[in-house]
CSV table of N, CA and C in Angstrom, one decimal:
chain,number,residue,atom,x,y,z
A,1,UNK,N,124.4,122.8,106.2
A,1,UNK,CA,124.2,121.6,106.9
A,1,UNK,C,123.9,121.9,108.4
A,2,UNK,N,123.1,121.6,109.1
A,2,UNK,CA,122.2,121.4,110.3
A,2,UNK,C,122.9,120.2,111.2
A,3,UNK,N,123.8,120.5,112.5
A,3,UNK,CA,124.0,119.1,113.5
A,3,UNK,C,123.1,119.7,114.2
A,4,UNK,N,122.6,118.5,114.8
A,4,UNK,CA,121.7,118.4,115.9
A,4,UNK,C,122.8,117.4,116.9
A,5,UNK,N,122.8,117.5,118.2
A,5,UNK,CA,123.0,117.0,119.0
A,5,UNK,C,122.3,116.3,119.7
A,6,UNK,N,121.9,115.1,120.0
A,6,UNK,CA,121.4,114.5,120.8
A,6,UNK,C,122.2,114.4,121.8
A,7,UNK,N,121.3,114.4,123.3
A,7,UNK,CA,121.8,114.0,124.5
A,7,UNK,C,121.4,113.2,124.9
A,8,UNK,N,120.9,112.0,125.1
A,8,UNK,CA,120.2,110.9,126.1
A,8,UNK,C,120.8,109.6,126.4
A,9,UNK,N,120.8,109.0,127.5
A,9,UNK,CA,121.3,108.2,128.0
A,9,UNK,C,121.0,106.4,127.4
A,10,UNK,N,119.8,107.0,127.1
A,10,UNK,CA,118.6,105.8,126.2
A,10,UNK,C,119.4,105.4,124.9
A,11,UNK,N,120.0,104.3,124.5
A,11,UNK,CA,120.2,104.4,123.0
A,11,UNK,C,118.8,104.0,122.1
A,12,UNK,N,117.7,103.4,122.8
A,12,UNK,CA,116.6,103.5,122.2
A,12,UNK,C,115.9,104.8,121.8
A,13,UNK,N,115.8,105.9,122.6
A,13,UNK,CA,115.4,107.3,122.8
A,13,UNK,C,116.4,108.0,121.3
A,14,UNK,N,117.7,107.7,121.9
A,14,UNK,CA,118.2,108.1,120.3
A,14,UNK,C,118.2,108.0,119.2
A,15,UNK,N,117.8,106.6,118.8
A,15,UNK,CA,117.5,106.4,117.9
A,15,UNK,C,115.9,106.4,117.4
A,16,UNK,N,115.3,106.5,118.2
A,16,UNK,CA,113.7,107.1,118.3
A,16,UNK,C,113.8,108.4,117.7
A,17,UNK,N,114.7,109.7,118.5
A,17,UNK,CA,114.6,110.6,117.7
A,17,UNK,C,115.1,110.9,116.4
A,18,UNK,N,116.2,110.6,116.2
A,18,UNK,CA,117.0,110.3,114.8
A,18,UNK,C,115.9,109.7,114.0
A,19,UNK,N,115.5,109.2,113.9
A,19,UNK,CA,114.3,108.2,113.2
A,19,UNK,C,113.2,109.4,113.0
A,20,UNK,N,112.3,110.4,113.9
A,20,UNK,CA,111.6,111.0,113.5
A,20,UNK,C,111.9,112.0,113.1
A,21,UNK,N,113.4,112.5,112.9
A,21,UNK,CA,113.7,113.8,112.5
A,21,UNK,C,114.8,113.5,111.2
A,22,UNK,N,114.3,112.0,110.9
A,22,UNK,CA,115.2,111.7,109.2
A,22,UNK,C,114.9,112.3,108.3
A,23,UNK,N,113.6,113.3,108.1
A,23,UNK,CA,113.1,113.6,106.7
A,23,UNK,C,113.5,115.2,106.8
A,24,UNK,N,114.5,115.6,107.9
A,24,UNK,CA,114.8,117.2,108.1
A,24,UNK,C,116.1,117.3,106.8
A,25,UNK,N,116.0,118.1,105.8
A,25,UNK,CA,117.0,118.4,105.0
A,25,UNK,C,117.9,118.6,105.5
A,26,UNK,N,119.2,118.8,105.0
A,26,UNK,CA,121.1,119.1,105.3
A,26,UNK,C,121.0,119.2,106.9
A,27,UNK,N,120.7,117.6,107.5
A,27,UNK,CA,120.6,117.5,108.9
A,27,UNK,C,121.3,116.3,109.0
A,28,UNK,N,122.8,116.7,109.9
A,28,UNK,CA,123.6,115.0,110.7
A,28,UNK,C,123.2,115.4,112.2
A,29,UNK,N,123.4,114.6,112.9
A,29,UNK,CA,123.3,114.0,114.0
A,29,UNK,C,124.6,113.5,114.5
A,30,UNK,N,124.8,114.5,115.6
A,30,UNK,CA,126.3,113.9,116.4
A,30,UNK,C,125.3,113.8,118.4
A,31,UNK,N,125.8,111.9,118.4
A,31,UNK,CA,125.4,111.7,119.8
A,31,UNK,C,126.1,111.5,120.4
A,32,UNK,N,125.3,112.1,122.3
A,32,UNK,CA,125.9,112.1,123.5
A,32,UNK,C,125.4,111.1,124.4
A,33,UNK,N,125.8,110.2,124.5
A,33,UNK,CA,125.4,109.6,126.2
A,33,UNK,C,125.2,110.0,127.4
A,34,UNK,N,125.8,111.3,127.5
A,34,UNK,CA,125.8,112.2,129.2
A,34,UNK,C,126.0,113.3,129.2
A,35,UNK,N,125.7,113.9,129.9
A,35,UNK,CA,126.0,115.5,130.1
A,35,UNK,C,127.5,115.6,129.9
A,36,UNK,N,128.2,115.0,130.0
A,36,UNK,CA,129.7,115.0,130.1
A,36,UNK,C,130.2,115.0,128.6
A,37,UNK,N,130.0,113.9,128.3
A,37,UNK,CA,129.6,114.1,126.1
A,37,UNK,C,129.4,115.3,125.3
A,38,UNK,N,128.1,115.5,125.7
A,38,UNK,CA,127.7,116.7,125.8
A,38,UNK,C,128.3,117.6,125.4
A,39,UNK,N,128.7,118.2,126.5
A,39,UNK,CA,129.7,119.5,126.5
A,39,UNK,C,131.1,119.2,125.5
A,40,UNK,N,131.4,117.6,125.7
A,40,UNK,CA,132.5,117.7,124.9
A,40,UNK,C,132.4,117.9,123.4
A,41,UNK,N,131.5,117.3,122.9
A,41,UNK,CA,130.6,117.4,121.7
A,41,UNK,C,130.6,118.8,121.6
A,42,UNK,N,130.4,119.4,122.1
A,42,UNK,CA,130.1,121.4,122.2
A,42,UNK,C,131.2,121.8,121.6
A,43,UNK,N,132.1,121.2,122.3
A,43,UNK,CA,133.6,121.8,121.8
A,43,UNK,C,134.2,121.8,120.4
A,44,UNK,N,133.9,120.3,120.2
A,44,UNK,CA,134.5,120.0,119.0
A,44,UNK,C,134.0,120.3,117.5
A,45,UNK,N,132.9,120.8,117.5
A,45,UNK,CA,132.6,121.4,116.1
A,45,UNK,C,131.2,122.1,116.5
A,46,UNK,N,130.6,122.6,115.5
A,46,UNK,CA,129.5,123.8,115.6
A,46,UNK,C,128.2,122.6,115.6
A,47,UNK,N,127.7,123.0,116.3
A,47,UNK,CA,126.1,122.4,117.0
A,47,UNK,C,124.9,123.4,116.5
A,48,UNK,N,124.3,123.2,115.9
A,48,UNK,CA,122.9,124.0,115.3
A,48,UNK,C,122.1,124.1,116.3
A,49,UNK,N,121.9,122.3,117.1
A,49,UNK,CA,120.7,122.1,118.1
A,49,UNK,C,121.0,121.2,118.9
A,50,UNK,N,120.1,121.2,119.8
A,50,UNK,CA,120.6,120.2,121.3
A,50,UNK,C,119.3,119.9,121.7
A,51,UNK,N,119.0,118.3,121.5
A,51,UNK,CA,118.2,117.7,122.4
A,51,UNK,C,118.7,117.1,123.2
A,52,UNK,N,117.7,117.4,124.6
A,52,UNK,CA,118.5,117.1,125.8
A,52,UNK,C,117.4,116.5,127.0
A,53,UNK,N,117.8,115.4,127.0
A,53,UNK,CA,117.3,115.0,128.0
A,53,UNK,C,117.8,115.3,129.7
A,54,UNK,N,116.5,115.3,130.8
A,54,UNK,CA,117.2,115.7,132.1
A,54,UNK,C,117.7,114.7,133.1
A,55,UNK,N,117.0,113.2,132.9
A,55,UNK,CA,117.8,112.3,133.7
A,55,UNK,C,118.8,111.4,133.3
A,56,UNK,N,120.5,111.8,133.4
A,56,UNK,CA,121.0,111.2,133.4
A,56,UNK,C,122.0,110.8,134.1
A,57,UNK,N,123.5,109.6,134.4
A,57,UNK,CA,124.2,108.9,135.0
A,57,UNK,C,125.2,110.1,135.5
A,58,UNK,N,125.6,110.7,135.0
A,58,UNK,CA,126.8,112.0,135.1
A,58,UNK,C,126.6,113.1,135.5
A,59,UNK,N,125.6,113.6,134.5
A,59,UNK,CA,125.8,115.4,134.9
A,59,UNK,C,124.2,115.4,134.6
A,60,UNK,N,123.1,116.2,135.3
A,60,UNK,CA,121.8,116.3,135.0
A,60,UNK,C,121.7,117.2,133.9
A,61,UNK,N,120.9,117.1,132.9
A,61,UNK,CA,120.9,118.0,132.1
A,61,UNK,C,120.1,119.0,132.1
A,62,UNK,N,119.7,119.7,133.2
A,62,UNK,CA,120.0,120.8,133.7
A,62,UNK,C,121.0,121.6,134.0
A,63,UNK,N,122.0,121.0,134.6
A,63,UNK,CA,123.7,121.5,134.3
A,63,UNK,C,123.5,121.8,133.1
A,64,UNK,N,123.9,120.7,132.1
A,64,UNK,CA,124.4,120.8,130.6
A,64,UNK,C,123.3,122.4,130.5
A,65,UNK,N,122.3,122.3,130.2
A,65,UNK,CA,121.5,123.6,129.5
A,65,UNK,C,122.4,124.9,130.7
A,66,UNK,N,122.5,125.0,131.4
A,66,UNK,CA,123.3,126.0,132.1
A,66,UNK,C,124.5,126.1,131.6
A,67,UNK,N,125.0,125.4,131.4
A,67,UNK,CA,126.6,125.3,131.0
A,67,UNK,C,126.4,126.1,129.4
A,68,UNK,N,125.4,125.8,128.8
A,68,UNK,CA,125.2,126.2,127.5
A,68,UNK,C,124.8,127.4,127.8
A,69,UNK,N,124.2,127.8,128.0
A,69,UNK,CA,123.2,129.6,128.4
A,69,UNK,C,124.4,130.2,128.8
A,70,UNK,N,125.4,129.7,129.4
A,70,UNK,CA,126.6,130.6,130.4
A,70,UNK,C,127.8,130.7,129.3
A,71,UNK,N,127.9,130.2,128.2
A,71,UNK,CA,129.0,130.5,126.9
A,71,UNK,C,128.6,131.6,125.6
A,72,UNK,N,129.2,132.4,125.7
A,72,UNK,CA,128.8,132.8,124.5
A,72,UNK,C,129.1,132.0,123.4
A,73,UNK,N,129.4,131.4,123.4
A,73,UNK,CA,129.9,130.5,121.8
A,73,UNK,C,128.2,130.1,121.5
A,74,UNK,N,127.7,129.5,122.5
A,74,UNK,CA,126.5,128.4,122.5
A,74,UNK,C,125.1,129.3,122.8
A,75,UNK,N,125.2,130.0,123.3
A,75,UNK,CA,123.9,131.1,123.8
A,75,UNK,C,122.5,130.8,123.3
A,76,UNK,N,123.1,131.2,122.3
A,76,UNK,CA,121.8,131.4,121.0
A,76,UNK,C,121.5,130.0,120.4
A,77,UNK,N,122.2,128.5,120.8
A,77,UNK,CA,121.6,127.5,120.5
A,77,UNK,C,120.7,126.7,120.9
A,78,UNK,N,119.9,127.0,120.0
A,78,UNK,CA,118.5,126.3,120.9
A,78,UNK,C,118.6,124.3,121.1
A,79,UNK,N,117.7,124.7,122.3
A,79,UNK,CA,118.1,123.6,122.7
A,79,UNK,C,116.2,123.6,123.4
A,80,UNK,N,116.5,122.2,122.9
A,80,UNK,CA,114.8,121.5,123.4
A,80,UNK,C,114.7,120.4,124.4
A,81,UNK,N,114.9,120.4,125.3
A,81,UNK,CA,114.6,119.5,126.3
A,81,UNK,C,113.1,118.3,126.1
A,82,UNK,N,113.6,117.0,126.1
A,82,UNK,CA,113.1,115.9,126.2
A,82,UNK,C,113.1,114.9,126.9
A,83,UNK,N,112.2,114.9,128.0
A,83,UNK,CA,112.4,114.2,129.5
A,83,UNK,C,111.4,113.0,129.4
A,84,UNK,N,111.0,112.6,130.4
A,84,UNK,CA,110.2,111.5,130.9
A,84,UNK,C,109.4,112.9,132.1
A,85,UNK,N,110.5,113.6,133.1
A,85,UNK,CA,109.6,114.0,133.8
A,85,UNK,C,108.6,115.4,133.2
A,86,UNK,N,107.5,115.4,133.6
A,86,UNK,CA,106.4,116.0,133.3
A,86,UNK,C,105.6,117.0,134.0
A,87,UNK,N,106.7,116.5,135.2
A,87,UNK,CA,106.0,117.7,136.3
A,87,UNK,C,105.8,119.6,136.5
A,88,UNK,N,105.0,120.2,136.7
A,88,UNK,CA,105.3,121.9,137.0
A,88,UNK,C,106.4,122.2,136.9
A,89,UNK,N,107.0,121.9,138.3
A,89,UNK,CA,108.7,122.3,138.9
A,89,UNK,C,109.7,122.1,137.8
A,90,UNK,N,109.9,120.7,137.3
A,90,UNK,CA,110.8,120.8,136.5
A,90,UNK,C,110.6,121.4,134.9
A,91,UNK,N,109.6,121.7,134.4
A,91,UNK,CA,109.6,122.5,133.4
A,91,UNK,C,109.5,123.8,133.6
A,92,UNK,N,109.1,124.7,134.9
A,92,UNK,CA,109.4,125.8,134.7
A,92,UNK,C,111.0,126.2,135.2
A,93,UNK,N,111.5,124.8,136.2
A,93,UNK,CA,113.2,125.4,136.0
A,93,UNK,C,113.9,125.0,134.8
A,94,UNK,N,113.3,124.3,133.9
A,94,UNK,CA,114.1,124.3,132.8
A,94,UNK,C,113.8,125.2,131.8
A,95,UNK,N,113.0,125.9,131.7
A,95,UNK,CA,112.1,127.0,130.9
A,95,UNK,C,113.1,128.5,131.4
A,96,UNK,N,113.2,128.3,132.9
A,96,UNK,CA,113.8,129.6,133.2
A,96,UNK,C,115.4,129.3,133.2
A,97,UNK,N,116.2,128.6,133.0
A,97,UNK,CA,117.2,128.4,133.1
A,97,UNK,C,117.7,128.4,131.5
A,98,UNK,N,116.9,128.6,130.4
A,98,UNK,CA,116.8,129.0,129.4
A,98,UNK,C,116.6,128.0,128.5
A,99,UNK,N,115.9,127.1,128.0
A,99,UNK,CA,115.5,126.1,127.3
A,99,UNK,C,114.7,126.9,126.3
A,100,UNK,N,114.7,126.2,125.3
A,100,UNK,CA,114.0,127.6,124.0
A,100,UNK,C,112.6,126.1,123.7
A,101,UNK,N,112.6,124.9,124.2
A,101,UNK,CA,111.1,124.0,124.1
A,101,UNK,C,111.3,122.8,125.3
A,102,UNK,N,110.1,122.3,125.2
A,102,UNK,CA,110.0,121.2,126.3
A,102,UNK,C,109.0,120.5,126.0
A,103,UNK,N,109.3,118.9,125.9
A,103,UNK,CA,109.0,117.9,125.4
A,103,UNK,C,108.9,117.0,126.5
A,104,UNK,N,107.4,115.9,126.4
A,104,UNK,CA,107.8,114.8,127.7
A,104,UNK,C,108.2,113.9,126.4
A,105,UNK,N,108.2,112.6,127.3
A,105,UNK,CA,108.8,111.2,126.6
A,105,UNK,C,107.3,110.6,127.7
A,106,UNK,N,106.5,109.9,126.6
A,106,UNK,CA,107.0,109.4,125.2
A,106,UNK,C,106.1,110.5,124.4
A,107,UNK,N,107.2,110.8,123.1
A,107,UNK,CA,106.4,111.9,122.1
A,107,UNK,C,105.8,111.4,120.9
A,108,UNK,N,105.1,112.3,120.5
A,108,UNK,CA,104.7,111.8,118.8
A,108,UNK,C,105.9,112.2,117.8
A,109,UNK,N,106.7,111.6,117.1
A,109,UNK,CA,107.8,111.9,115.9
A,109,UNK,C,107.1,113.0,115.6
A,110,UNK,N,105.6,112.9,114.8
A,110,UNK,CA,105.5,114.0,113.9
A,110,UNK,C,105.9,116.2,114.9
A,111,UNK,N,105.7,115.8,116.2
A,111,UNK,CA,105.0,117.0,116.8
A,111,UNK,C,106.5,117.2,117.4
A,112,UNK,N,107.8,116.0,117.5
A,112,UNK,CA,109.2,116.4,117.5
A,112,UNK,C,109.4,117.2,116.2
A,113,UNK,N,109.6,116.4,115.2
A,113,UNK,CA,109.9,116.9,113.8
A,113,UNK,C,109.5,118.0,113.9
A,114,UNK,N,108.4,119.0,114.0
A,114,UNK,CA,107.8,119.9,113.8
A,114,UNK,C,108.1,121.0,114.9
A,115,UNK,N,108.3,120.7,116.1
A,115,UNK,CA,109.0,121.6,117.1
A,115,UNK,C,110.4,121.9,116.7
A,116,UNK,N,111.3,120.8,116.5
A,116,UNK,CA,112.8,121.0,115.9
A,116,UNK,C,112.9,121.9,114.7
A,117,UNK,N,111.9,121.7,113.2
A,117,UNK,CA,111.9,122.5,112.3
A,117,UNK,C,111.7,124.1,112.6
A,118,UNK,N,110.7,123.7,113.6
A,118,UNK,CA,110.6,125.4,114.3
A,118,UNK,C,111.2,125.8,114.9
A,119,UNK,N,112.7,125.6,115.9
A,119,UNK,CA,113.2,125.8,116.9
A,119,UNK,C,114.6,126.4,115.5
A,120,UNK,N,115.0,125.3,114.3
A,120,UNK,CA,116.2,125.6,113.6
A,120,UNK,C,115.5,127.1,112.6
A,121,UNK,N,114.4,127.0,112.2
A,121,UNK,CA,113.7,127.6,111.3
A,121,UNK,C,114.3,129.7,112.0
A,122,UNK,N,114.0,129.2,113.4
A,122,UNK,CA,114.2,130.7,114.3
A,122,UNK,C,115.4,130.8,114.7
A,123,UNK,N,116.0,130.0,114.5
A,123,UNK,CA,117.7,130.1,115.2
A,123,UNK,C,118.5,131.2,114.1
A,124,UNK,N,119.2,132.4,115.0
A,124,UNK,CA,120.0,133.1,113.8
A,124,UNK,C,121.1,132.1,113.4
A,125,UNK,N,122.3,131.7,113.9
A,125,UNK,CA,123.6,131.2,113.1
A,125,UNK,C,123.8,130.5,114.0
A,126,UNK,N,124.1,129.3,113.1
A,126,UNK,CA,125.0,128.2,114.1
A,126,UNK,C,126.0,128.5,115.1
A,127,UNK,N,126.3,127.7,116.5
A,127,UNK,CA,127.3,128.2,116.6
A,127,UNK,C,128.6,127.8,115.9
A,128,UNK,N,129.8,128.1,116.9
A,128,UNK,CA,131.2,127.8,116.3
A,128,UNK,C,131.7,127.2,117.8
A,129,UNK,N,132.6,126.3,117.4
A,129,UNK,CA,133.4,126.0,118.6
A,129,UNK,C,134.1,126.8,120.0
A,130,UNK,N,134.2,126.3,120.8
A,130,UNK,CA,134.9,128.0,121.6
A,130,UNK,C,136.3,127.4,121.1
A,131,UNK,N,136.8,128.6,121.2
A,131,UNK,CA,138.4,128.7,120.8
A,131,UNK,C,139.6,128.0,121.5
A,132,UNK,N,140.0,127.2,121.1
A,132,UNK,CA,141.4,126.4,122.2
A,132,UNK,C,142.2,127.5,122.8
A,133,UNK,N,142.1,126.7,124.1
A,133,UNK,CA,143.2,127.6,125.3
A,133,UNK,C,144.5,127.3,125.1
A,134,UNK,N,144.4,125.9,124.1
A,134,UNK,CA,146.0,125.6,124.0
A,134,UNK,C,147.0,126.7,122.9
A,135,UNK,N,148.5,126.6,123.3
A,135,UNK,CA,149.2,127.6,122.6
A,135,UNK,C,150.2,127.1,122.0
């Protein structure tokens, strides 16, 4: 089984994507509202994928994708950024900050679905949760 993470602020956006990536086999969907979600989502069970949008109310999700690149738990999880912005600058800092795709808004379902297939298709292993600090 395949979670995908959604990050976006939009609950229309979320459900936009959930909607074009319904026909992905042994695929649930656990969503976030904000970068802050996010990460907590990270914690609590193994994440396959992460769509992530970059403007939002809390934490930019540029953080979040840093925060992710900087754990080994999450490293290797790809994650596809889906923005509204479009510009040079912010796709090659999200490219170099380690984003494994990049998407504007508004997208075609079919050309999501088909980037996500290909992003899980190349992923070695899910991750795993990071480990509690509690004792």
């Amino acid at each position: 089984m395949h979670t995908i993470l959604i990050v976006d602020d939009s609950p229309t956006i979320r459900r936009m994507v959930r909607g074009s990536l319904a026909t992905l086999p042994d695929t649930t969907f656990v969503e976030a509202v904000s970068g802050l979600q996010a990460i907590e989502a990270l914690a609590v069970g193994p994440v396959r994928m992460v769509i992530l949008d970059l403007n939002m109310p809390d934490m930019h999700g540029l953080d979040v994708l840093r925060f992710v690149r900087s754990h080994s738990h999450y490293r290797d999880v790809p994650v596809l950024v889906l923005t509204t912005r479009g510009d040079a600058a912010s796709r090659d800092a999200v490219m170099q900050a380690g984003a494994s795709s990049y998407m504007t808004k508004p997208f075609v379902p079919a050309a999501l679905a088909s980037a996500v297939s290909d992003l899980l298709a190349a992923a070695r292993t899910p991750s795993t949760p990071a480990p509690s600090s509690r004792t």
